[in-house]
Tab-separated table of C-alpha atoms in Angstrom:
chain	number	residue	atom	x	y	z
A	1011	MET	CA	87.294	93.433	138.930
A	1012	SER	CA	86.393	90.150	137.673
A	1013	VAL	CA	82.733	90.639	136.718
A	1014	ALA	CA	80.830	93.362	135.028
A	1015	THR	CA	79.344	95.831	137.481
A	1016	LEU	CA	75.899	97.399	136.676
A	1017	GLU	CA	75.828	101.005	137.604
A	1018	ARG	CA	72.348	102.917	137.714
A	1019	THR	CA	72.077	105.845	135.632
A	1020	PRO	CA	69.948	108.916	136.455
A	1021	THR	CA	67.280	107.990	133.894
A	1022	GLU	CA	67.253	104.526	135.401
A	1023	ASN	CA	65.888	105.783	138.646
A	1024	LEU	CA	62.766	106.855	136.868
A	1025	THR	CA	59.913	104.312	136.170
A	1026	LEU	CA	60.554	102.119	133.219
A	1027	PRO	CA	59.067	101.647	130.910
A	1028	ARG	CA	58.310	105.280	130.044
A	1029	GLU	CA	57.646	107.440	127.164
A	1030	ILE	CA	60.501	109.486	125.694
A	1031	ALA	CA	60.664	112.104	122.821
A	1032	PRO	CA	59.459	110.866	119.469
A	1033	ASN	CA	62.054	110.013	116.678
A	1034	LYS	CA	62.599	112.127	113.734
A	1035	HIS	CA	59.614	110.701	111.836
A	1036	GLY	CA	57.339	111.752	114.704
A	1037	HIS	CA	56.723	108.057	115.930
A	1038	PRO	CA	56.165	107.610	119.692
A	1039	ARG	CA	59.029	105.817	121.553
A	1040	ILE	CA	59.021	103.951	124.804
A	1041	LEU	CA	62.102	103.400	126.874
A	1042	LEU	CA	62.427	99.868	128.162
A	1043	ARG	CA	66.096	99.707	129.414
A	1044	ASP	CA	68.695	102.249	130.283
A	1045	THR	CA	71.764	100.596	131.940
A	1046	SER	CA	75.474	101.350	132.192
A	1047	VAL	CA	78.306	98.782	132.617
A	1048	LYS	CA	81.690	99.870	134.087
A	1049	SER	CA	84.805	98.735	132.182
A	1050	TRP	CA	85.924	95.447	133.562
A	1051	LEU	CA	88.921	93.010	133.025
A	1052	ASP	CA	88.085	89.567	132.045
A	1053	PRO	CA	90.241	87.223	134.255
A	1054	GLN	CA	90.396	84.479	131.642
A	1055	SER	CA	91.272	86.369	128.493
A	1056	GLY	CA	92.881	89.255	130.082
A	1057	PHE	CA	90.981	91.691	127.772
A	1058	LEU	CA	89.726	95.089	129.084
A	1059	THR	CA	86.172	95.582	128.080
A	1060	PRO	CA	85.252	99.203	127.696
A	1061	ALA	CA	82.554	101.083	129.595
A	1062	SER	CA	79.205	100.738	127.876
A	1063	HIS	CA	75.803	102.106	127.963
A	1064	TYR	CA	72.778	100.004	126.850
A	1065	ARG	CA	69.192	101.165	125.819
A	1066	THR	CA	66.252	99.228	124.547
A	1067	ILE	CA	63.539	101.374	122.878
A	1068	LEU	CA	60.159	100.273	121.471
A	1069	VAL	CA	59.169	102.580	118.485
A	1070	ILE	CA	55.354	102.568	117.641
A	1071	ARG	CA	54.909	102.927	113.820
A	1072	PRO	CA	51.702	103.478	111.938
A	1073	GLU	CA	49.209	100.592	111.306
A	1074	GLY	CA	49.936	98.629	114.368
A	1075	ARG	CA	53.533	98.010	113.323
A	1076	TRP	CA	56.564	98.589	115.648
A	1077	SER	CA	60.419	98.483	115.980
A	1078	ILE	CA	62.472	97.333	118.767
A	1079	VAL	CA	65.960	98.963	118.929
A	1080	HIS	CA	68.973	97.822	121.019
A	1081	LEU	CA	71.722	100.528	121.305
A	1082	GLN	CA	75.200	100.033	122.665
A	1083	SER	CA	77.404	103.007	123.353
A	1084	ILE	CA	80.976	102.616	124.058
A	1085	ARG	CA	83.171	105.158	126.135
A	1086	LYS	CA	86.414	106.154	124.342
A	1087	GLN	CA	89.260	107.904	126.032
A	1088	GLY	CA	92.505	109.454	124.896
A	1089	VAL	CA	94.798	112.419	125.218
A	1090	SER	CA	94.795	115.211	122.713
A	1091	LYS	CA	98.008	116.607	120.932
A	1092	ASN	CA	98.180	119.455	123.647
A	1093	GLY	CA	98.175	116.885	126.453
A	1094	LYS	CA	94.526	117.295	127.635
A	1095	PRO	CA	92.637	113.930	128.341
A	1096	TRP	CA	89.234	113.619	126.456
A	1097	THR	CA	86.301	111.278	126.890
A	1098	ARG	CA	83.698	110.633	124.327
A	1099	TRP	CA	80.773	108.084	123.666
A	1100	MET	CA	80.517	106.318	120.215
A	1101	THR	CA	77.943	104.006	118.947
A	1102	GLY	CA	79.230	100.443	119.415
A	1103	SER	CA	76.106	98.573	117.833
A	1104	ILE	CA	72.638	98.896	116.910
A	1105	GLU	CA	70.279	96.037	116.428
A	1106	THR	CA	66.734	96.712	115.139
A	1107	PHE	CA	63.820	94.399	114.835
A	1108	ARG	CA	61.079	95.711	112.416
A	1109	LEU	CA	57.585	94.330	112.120
A	1110	CYS	CA	56.568	94.405	108.395
A	1111	ARG	CA	53.171	94.651	106.877
A	1112	ASP	CA	53.119	90.830	106.099
A	1113	GLY	CA	53.782	89.991	109.602
A	1114	ARG	CA	57.530	89.033	109.196
A	1115	VAL	CA	60.218	90.598	111.367
A	1116	GLN	CA	63.390	92.099	109.782
A	1117	ARG	CA	66.632	92.270	111.790
A	1118	LEU	CA	68.967	95.182	110.883
A	1119	THR	CA	72.408	95.282	112.530
A	1120	MET	CA	75.265	97.747	112.570
A	1121	SER	CA	78.498	97.179	114.588
A	1122	ARG	CA	82.141	98.517	114.857
A	1123	ARG	CA	84.672	95.926	114.998
A	1124	ALA	CA	88.527	96.110	114.321
A	1125	GLY	CA	88.098	99.701	113.092
A	1126	ALA	CA	85.519	98.885	110.530
A	1127	ARG	CA	81.828	99.337	110.327
A	1128	TRP	CA	79.678	96.268	109.802
A	1129	THR	CA	76.073	96.065	108.646
A	1130	GLY	CA	73.646	93.141	108.055
A	1131	SER	CA	70.038	92.373	107.341
A	1132	HIS	CA	67.981	89.100	107.393
A	1133	TRP	CA	64.478	87.996	108.412
A	1134	VAL	CA	63.592	86.577	111.827
A	1135	PRO	CA	61.571	83.395	111.620
A	1136	ILE	CA	60.105	83.917	115.085
A	1137	PRO	CA	60.036	80.127	115.981
A	1138	LYS	CA	59.702	80.516	119.849
A	1139	PRO	CA	56.436	81.846	121.581
A	1140	ASP	CA	58.541	83.647	124.155
A	1141	TRP	CA	60.451	85.729	121.392
A	1142	LEU	CA	58.799	89.055	122.508
A	1143	ALA	CA	59.768	88.441	126.251
A	1144	THR	CA	63.391	88.004	125.244
A	1145	GLN	CA	63.400	91.282	123.403
A	1146	LEU	CA	61.025	93.465	125.491
A	1147	GLY	CA	61.067	91.725	128.997
A	1148	PRO	CA	58.772	89.285	130.616
A	1149	ASP	CA	55.712	91.404	129.824
A	1150	GLY	CA	56.655	91.870	126.057
A	1151	SER	CA	53.339	90.487	124.659
A	1152	ASP	CA	51.266	92.508	127.145
A	1153	LEU	CA	53.151	95.635	126.246
A	1154	ILE	CA	52.468	94.946	122.494
A	1155	ARG	CA	48.679	94.384	123.121
A	1156	ARG	CA	48.390	97.312	125.644
A	1157	HIS	CA	49.379	99.809	122.823
A	1158	GLY	CA	47.220	98.199	120.190
A	1159	LEU	CA	50.215	96.787	118.165
A	1160	THR	CA	50.321	93.651	116.005
A	1161	GLU	CA	52.224	90.498	117.153
A	1162	PRO	CA	54.737	88.875	114.788
A	1163	ARG	CA	53.547	85.877	112.886
A	1164	ARG	CA	55.373	82.545	113.246
A	1165	ALA	CA	57.443	81.359	110.259
A	1166	ASP	CA	55.502	78.045	109.946
A	1167	ASP	CA	52.243	80.177	109.596
A	1168	LEU	CA	53.767	82.583	107.124
A	1169	MET	CA	55.837	79.915	105.158
A	1170	PRO	CA	54.222	76.548	105.064
A	1171	LEU	CA	57.479	75.203	103.658
A	1172	PHE	CA	59.471	76.526	106.448
A	1173	SER	CA	59.599	73.237	108.450
A	1174	TYR	CA	60.363	71.281	105.344
A	1175	PHE	CA	63.757	72.995	104.765
A	1176	GLY	CA	64.539	73.245	108.564
A	1177	SER	CA	65.181	76.172	110.982
A	1178	LEU	CA	68.868	76.406	110.093
A	1179	ASP	CA	67.935	78.121	106.935
A	1180	ALA	CA	65.862	80.734	108.728
A	1181	HIS	CA	68.454	83.483	107.760
A	1182	SER	CA	68.272	82.610	104.039
A	1183	SER	CA	68.382	85.381	101.340
A	1184	ALA	CA	65.473	87.787	100.748
A	1185	HIS	CA	64.806	85.977	97.331
A	1186	ILE	CA	64.200	82.778	99.162
A	1187	GLN	CA	61.925	84.310	101.781
A	1188	ARG	CA	59.793	86.106	99.261
A	1189	ALA	CA	59.299	82.966	97.191
A	1190	MET	CA	58.454	81.031	100.319
A	1191	VAL	CA	55.905	83.346	101.828
A	1192	GLY	CA	52.400	81.886	101.169
A	1193	ALA	CA	53.724	78.999	98.850
A	1194	PRO	CA	51.805	75.896	99.901
A	1195	ASP	CA	53.943	73.432	97.987
A	1196	LEU	CA	57.278	73.033	96.315
A	1197	PRO	CA	55.928	73.527	92.857
A	1198	THR	CA	54.747	76.929	93.833
A	1199	PHE	CA	57.927	77.750	95.659
A	1200	THR	CA	59.978	76.829	92.604
A	1201	ARG	CA	57.855	78.934	90.318
A	1202	ASN	CA	58.008	81.811	92.596
A	1203	LEU	CA	61.682	81.490	92.787
A	1204	PHE	CA	63.013	80.714	89.356
A	1205	GLY	CA	60.053	82.330	87.255
A	1206	VAL	CA	57.364	80.931	85.171
A	1207	LEU	CA	59.662	80.582	82.063
A	1208	ARG	CA	62.181	78.499	83.860
A	1209	TYR	CA	59.544	76.310	85.635
A	1210	ARG	CA	59.996	72.582	84.943
A	1211	SER	CA	59.145	69.405	86.819
A	1212	ASP	CA	62.737	68.195	86.993
A	1213	LEU	CA	63.682	71.522	88.550
A	1214	VAL	CA	60.952	71.077	91.142
A	1215	ARG	CA	62.441	67.510	91.902
A	1216	ALA	CA	66.005	68.947	92.108
A	1217	VAL	CA	64.856	71.677	94.496
A	1218	ALA	CA	62.994	69.108	96.696
A	1219	GLN	CA	66.147	67.314	97.544
A	1220	SER	CA	68.504	70.350	97.990
A	1221	ASP	CA	69.136	72.680	101.006
A	1222	LEU	CA	68.486	76.296	100.788
A	1223	SER	CA	72.022	77.414	100.476
A	1224	THR	CA	72.391	75.326	97.451
A	1225	ILE	CA	69.027	76.570	96.027
A	1226	THR	CA	70.313	80.191	96.723
A	1227	VAL	CA	73.448	79.600	94.542
A	1228	ALA	CA	71.196	77.933	91.827
A	1229	HIS	CA	69.025	81.087	92.045
A	1230	ALA	CA	72.089	83.263	91.434
A	1231	LEU	CA	72.990	81.133	88.410
A	1232	ARG	CA	69.542	81.436	86.726
A	1233	LEU	CA	70.398	84.527	84.713
A	1234	VAL	CA	73.571	83.066	83.154
A	1235	ALA	CA	72.870	79.366	82.880
A	1236	PRO	CA	70.277	77.223	81.056
A	1237	VAL	CA	67.777	75.226	83.235
A	1238	ASP	CA	69.424	72.056	82.303
A	1239	TRP	CA	72.735	73.265	83.900
A	1240	ILE	CA	70.831	74.502	87.006
A	1241	VAL	CA	69.090	71.129	87.577
A	1242	GLN	CA	72.416	69.296	87.303
A	1243	PHE	CA	73.941	71.799	89.626
A	1244	LEU	CA	71.330	71.079	92.321
A	1245	ASN	CA	71.441	67.324	91.930
A	1246	SER	CA	75.246	67.179	92.104
A	1247	THR	CA	76.208	69.833	94.633
A	1248	ARG	CA	75.868	70.281	98.317
A	1249	VAL	CA	77.011	73.360	100.316
A	1250	GLU	CA	78.931	72.296	103.335
A	1251	ASN	CA	76.794	74.020	105.852
A	1252	PRO	CA	73.073	74.993	105.017
A	1253	TRP	CA	73.178	78.587	105.922
A	1254	ALA	CA	72.480	81.055	103.206
A	1255	SER	CA	72.491	84.428	104.626
A	1256	ASN	CA	74.816	86.332	102.225
A	1257	VAL	CA	75.303	83.637	99.337
A	1258	GLY	CA	72.703	85.358	97.037
A	1259	ARG	CA	75.012	88.190	96.362
A	1260	ILE	CA	77.320	86.150	94.134
A	1261	GLU	CA	75.389	86.916	90.995
A	1262	LYS	CA	77.170	90.078	90.452
A	1263	HIS	CA	80.408	88.006	89.744
A	1264	LEU	CA	78.801	85.601	87.658
A	1265	ARG	CA	77.567	88.077	85.013
A	1266	ASN	CA	81.101	88.780	83.956
A	1267	LEU	CA	82.057	85.247	83.288
A	1268	ASP	CA	82.016	83.479	79.801
A	1269	GLU	CA	79.905	80.434	78.924
A	1270	ARG	CA	82.682	78.066	79.365
A	1271	SER	CA	83.208	79.169	82.921
A	1272	ILE	CA	79.482	79.103	83.822
A	1273	ARG	CA	79.436	75.443	82.566
A	1274	ARG	CA	82.314	74.451	84.675
A	1275	LEU	CA	80.653	76.139	87.628
A	1276	CYS	CA	77.372	74.406	87.076
A	1277	LEU	CA	78.425	70.929	85.926
A	1278	GLY	CA	81.256	70.159	88.467
A	1279	GLN	CA	84.107	69.774	86.195
A	1280	ARG	CA	86.915	70.467	88.704
A	1281	ALA	CA	84.501	73.028	89.866
A	1282	GLN	CA	84.054	72.494	93.681
A	1283	MET	CA	85.523	74.392	96.374
A	1284	CYS	CA	86.552	71.482	98.617
A	1285	ASP	CA	86.930	67.663	98.476
A	1286	GLY	CA	84.024	65.606	97.205
A	1287	ALA	CA	81.011	67.386	95.903
A	1288	LYS	CA	80.931	70.183	98.345
A	1289	VAL	CA	80.998	73.918	97.986
A	1290	THR	CA	82.250	75.554	101.105
A	1291	LEU	CA	79.862	78.276	102.542
A	1292	ASN	CA	82.786	80.431	103.820
A	1293	GLY	CA	84.083	80.609	100.250
A	1294	LEU	CA	80.601	81.745	98.912
A	1295	GLY	CA	80.246	84.375	101.585
A	1296	ASP	CA	83.750	85.723	100.597
A	1297	LEU	CA	82.394	85.942	96.999
A	1298	ALA	CA	79.347	87.936	98.235
A	1299	ARG	CA	81.587	90.445	99.962
A	1300	PHE	CA	84.267	90.895	97.305
A	1301	PRO	CA	83.946	93.812	94.911
A	1302	VAL	CA	83.230	93.179	91.219
A	1303	ASP	CA	86.490	92.825	89.114
A	1304	PRO	CA	85.642	93.240	85.490
A	1305	THR	CA	89.003	91.540	84.505
A	1306	VAL	CA	87.792	88.122	85.881
A	1307	THR	CA	86.003	86.747	82.981
A	1308	ARG	CA	87.304	82.971	82.772
A	1309	VAL	CA	87.730	80.620	85.592
A	1310	GLU	CA	88.323	76.838	86.157
A	1311	SER	CA	86.061	76.307	89.255
A	1312	TRP	CA	84.304	77.953	92.182
A	1313	ALA	CA	87.818	77.995	94.109
A	1314	ASP	CA	89.502	79.599	91.037
A	1315	LEU	CA	86.883	82.315	91.012
A	1316	HIS	CA	87.333	82.915	94.655
A	1317	ASP	CA	91.155	83.122	94.664
A	1318	ARG	CA	91.151	85.439	91.500
A	1319	LEU	CA	88.679	87.877	93.149
A	1320	ALA	CA	90.647	87.452	96.627
A	1321	ARG	CA	93.981	88.347	94.870
A	1322	ALA	CA	92.417	91.330	93.058
A	1323	GLN	CA	91.026	92.726	96.414
A	1324	ARG	CA	94.193	92.003	98.114
A	1325	ASP	CA	96.232	94.025	95.458
A	1326	GLN	CA	93.738	96.790	95.610
A	1327	LEU	CA	93.967	97.007	99.397
A	1328	ARG	CA	97.647	96.802	99.286
A	1329	ARG	CA	97.830	99.784	96.872
A	1330	GLN	CA	95.549	101.802	99.132
A	1331	GLN	CA	97.739	100.913	102.318
A	1332	ILE	CA	100.985	101.779	100.675
A	1333	GLU	CA	99.559	105.128	99.532
A	1334	ARG	CA	98.056	105.865	102.913
A	1335	LEU	CA	101.008	104.572	105.070
A	1336	GLY	CA	104.020	105.536	102.942
A	1337	GLY	CA	104.841	108.506	104.844
A	1338	MET	CA	103.831	107.182	108.300
A	1339	THR	CA	106.355	107.253	111.146
A	1340	ARG	CA	105.979	106.449	114.727
A	1341	ASP	CA	104.520	109.441	116.639
A	1342	LEU	CA	103.997	108.981	120.442
A	1343	THR	CA	102.991	112.552	121.201
A	1344	VAL	CA	99.432	111.670	121.261
A	1345	GLN	CA	99.973	109.682	124.476
A	1346	GLN	CA	100.030	110.978	127.989
A	1347	LYS	CA	103.706	110.468	128.722
A	1348	PRO	CA	105.269	110.000	125.446
A	1349	ASP	CA	108.935	109.887	126.805
A	1350	VAL	CA	108.331	107.204	129.196
A	1351	LEU	CA	106.334	105.172	126.550
A	1352	ARG	CA	109.198	105.628	124.087
A	1353	GLU	CA	111.713	104.281	126.612
A	1354	SER	CA	109.531	101.408	127.435
A	1355	ILE	CA	109.004	100.350	123.761
A	1356	SER	CA	112.581	100.780	122.999
A	1357	HIS	CA	113.479	98.457	125.992
A	1358	VAL	CA	111.135	95.729	124.796
A	1359	GLU	CA	111.856	95.869	121.158
A	1360	SER	CA	115.641	95.949	121.607
A	1361	SER	CA	115.410	92.927	124.043
A	1362	LEU	CA	113.382	90.851	121.664
A	1363	VAL	CA	115.564	91.652	118.625
A	1364	SER	CA	118.584	90.710	120.535
A	1365	ALA	CA	117.156	87.644	122.089
A	1366	LYS	CA	118.928	84.291	121.204
A	1367	LEU	CA	116.303	81.882	119.766
A	1368	PRO	CA	117.216	78.240	118.889
A	1369	ASP	CA	117.845	76.751	115.382
A	1370	GLY	CA	118.269	79.861	113.505
A	1371	TYR	CA	114.878	81.463	114.581
A	1372	ARG	CA	114.894	85.306	115.115
A	1373	ILE	CA	112.514	88.327	115.953
A	1374	THR	CA	112.378	91.517	114.176
A	1375	VAL	CA	110.366	94.647	114.634
A	1376	PRO	CA	109.057	97.051	111.869
A	1377	ARG	CA	110.973	100.125	110.803
A	1378	THR	CA	108.056	101.714	109.021
A	1379	ALA	CA	104.310	100.991	108.485
A	1380	LEU	CA	105.011	99.551	105.193
A	1381	ASP	CA	106.942	96.599	106.885
A	1382	LEU	CA	103.441	95.589	108.379
A	1383	VAL	CA	101.856	95.723	104.872
A	1384	GLU	CA	104.596	93.421	103.647
A	1385	TRP	CA	104.246	90.969	106.610
A	1386	GLY	CA	100.534	90.884	105.994
A	1387	ASP	CA	101.068	90.038	102.389
A	1388	ARG	CA	103.453	87.264	103.028
A	1389	LEU	CA	101.625	85.868	106.182
A	1390	HIS	CA	98.168	86.313	104.551
A	1391	ASN	CA	96.593	88.042	107.465
A	1392	CYS	CA	95.567	91.433	108.422
A	1393	ILE	CA	98.571	92.760	110.519
A	1394	GLY	CA	98.806	95.679	108.078
A	1395	GLY	CA	95.637	96.954	109.574
A	1396	TYR	CA	97.395	97.512	112.990
A	1397	ALA	CA	99.683	100.399	111.659
A	1398	HIS	CA	97.700	103.154	113.463
A	1399	ALA	CA	98.064	101.184	116.797
A	1400	TRP	CA	101.841	100.734	116.132
A	1401	ASN	CA	102.156	104.526	115.057
A	1402	THR	CA	100.729	105.857	118.247
A	1403	GLY	CA	102.396	103.438	120.704
A	1404	ARG	CA	99.377	101.342	121.496
A	1405	SER	CA	100.972	98.239	120.369
A	1406	ILE	CA	104.399	96.730	119.903
A	1407	LEU	CA	104.304	94.447	116.838
A	1408	GLY	CA	106.906	92.041	115.800
A	1409	SER	CA	107.653	89.183	113.350
A	1410	VAL	CA	109.236	85.565	113.791
A	1411	HIS	CA	111.648	84.426	111.103
A	1412	HIS	CA	113.336	80.999	110.454
A	1413	GLY	CA	116.181	81.795	108.083
A	1414	GLY	CA	114.817	83.819	105.355
A	1415	ASP	CA	111.077	82.736	105.884
A	1416	LEU	CA	108.641	84.813	107.701
A	1417	ILE	CA	106.590	82.400	109.782
A	1418	GLY	CA	104.620	84.543	112.257
A	1419	ALA	CA	103.887	87.838	113.879
A	1420	PHE	CA	102.748	89.078	117.329
A	1421	GLU	CA	101.088	92.006	119.206
A	1422	LEU	CA	101.851	93.334	122.591
A	1423	VAL	CA	99.676	95.764	124.407
A	1424	GLN	CA	99.680	97.785	127.521
A	1425	PRO	CA	96.375	97.316	129.480
A	1426	ASP	CA	96.991	100.254	131.648
A	1427	SER	CA	99.533	103.092	131.112
A	1428	GLY	CA	102.708	102.485	132.999
A	1429	ASN	CA	102.045	98.794	133.330
A	1430	ALA	CA	103.917	95.819	131.749
A	1431	TRP	CA	103.310	94.947	128.179
A	1432	LYS	CA	101.510	91.713	127.545
A	1433	VAL	CA	100.937	89.354	124.617
A	1434	GLU	CA	97.714	89.962	122.978
A	1435	GLN	CA	98.138	87.578	119.953
A	1436	MET	CA	100.852	85.498	118.151
A	1437	LEU	CA	99.857	83.845	115.046
A	1438	GLY	CA	101.523	82.178	111.984
A	1439	LYS	CA	100.500	82.227	108.298
A	1440	ARG	CA	96.760	82.533	107.574
A	1441	ASN	CA	96.228	83.103	111.305
A	1442	ARG	CA	97.194	79.458	112.302
A	1443	GLY	CA	99.000	78.998	115.502
A	1444	LEU	CA	102.806	78.639	115.619
A	1445	GLU	CA	104.426	75.238	116.277
A	1446	PRO	CA	104.498	74.723	120.222
A	1447	GLU	CA	108.324	74.682	120.451
A	1448	VAL	CA	108.670	77.957	118.433
A	1449	ARG	CA	105.955	79.561	120.334
A	1450	SER	CA	107.387	78.508	123.663
A	1451	ALA	CA	110.903	79.898	122.654
A	1452	VAL	CA	109.413	83.381	121.623
A	1453	GLU	CA	107.435	83.391	124.901
A	1454	GLN	CA	110.612	82.750	126.936
A	1455	ALA	CA	112.323	85.802	125.074
A	1456	MET	CA	109.246	87.871	125.769
A	1457	THR	CA	109.296	86.903	129.528
A	1458	GLN	CA	113.101	87.885	129.650
A	1459	ALA	CA	112.179	91.336	128.062
A	1460	GLY	CA	109.755	91.916	130.907
A	1461	VAL	CA	106.532	91.126	128.870
A	1462	ASP	CA	103.601	89.531	130.672
A	1463	VAL	CA	102.641	86.199	128.832
A	1464	PRO	CA	99.154	85.225	130.060
A	1465	GLN	CA	98.121	81.657	129.851
A	1466	THR	CA	95.465	82.241	127.189
A	1467	TYR	CA	95.869	84.721	124.288
A	1468	TRP	CA	94.957	84.489	120.520
A	1469	GLY	CA	97.336	81.736	119.215
A	1470	SER	CA	98.114	80.132	122.558
A	1471	ARG	CA	96.305	76.941	121.592
């Protein structure tokens, strides 16, 4: 099957929209969408998309407010230890739009990716008149009015300065949003953001020529740096891409730094994250996610702060992985036909290990889950997180060496039980692609081992 197939569910045969049971708070709910999608194979990527169920619900809240909830459920299948197949539905993602008292719309998200749970929150600017139609259907505005609910206010109505800074900054931090609501001019916005005690005319001029991402970093510095340093930071610094959704959470790290470090971060003395006078937003986003390390008190630059915290987090994760995976050995009994699977894995692994590659290149496979942790440490990637897939036989993992140097790793998967293994990904250090001639030699060895090498996979380009 090359395209997704929509499948009507019993509830979809009923008239939509329709009222359903209230939520736990007693708020009425209206079901707007109830659709199932069968699992399907993408012909280009070769990835198997799981069966999913989608629902869109309008929640009617007090005082004319509302919430729009988009739910995605994913069907998971497996085999228990006693050999019985099981099927269950798990929440794949939840996207909620909430109308707040001041007319703004807040977007809350939750999704599961790579075995982890991810959450997010930001304010939606509502720049387009047809926004409700994209969320609720063609008659979205009529549905809102019919139930006596309040329509969302546009960003340029709530925030007169919204157009001044540009729509790319629509997802800026909550501090920026609060300071901008109702502010008719830049002096008011600056006073709201930095406070009355820090307000100065040169700070207003510095804010006027900066993008919101840089302003958000300056706001995080306000508690640890004097105004003179903040003004100079705004005048001399540009964030690479003006997008400030998570940057504001870096202040938790700044509180631990000494005065010398703060001065270097503000005044640009070997302090920028990339060439020129730019601070990369990806690096700042990493800082926002890193846990606080009280031992990091002196740094030379933003890059140094990023790298020190990254190393501390890596060491912490590695200790946890070693503790969790130390006793793990491959256990295929959770699969339907463990003996057949074991024979298949053994054939592929032995063929790859014995394959003759040119110029001293060779392929190895892990003996224990701790080998994967070591590979991830040396390659600076997340292959250690695939230990469970390797343990249960859902993936064959291997590494590529040149002499004594580890240069890459790969993952093979079996889309359907009993079918040939295929390449899912093959990447080098820091998830970069391998050199074309090396990748081609490894692909040839995989083909000789009976592995399907699709034209496109992660790392093929």
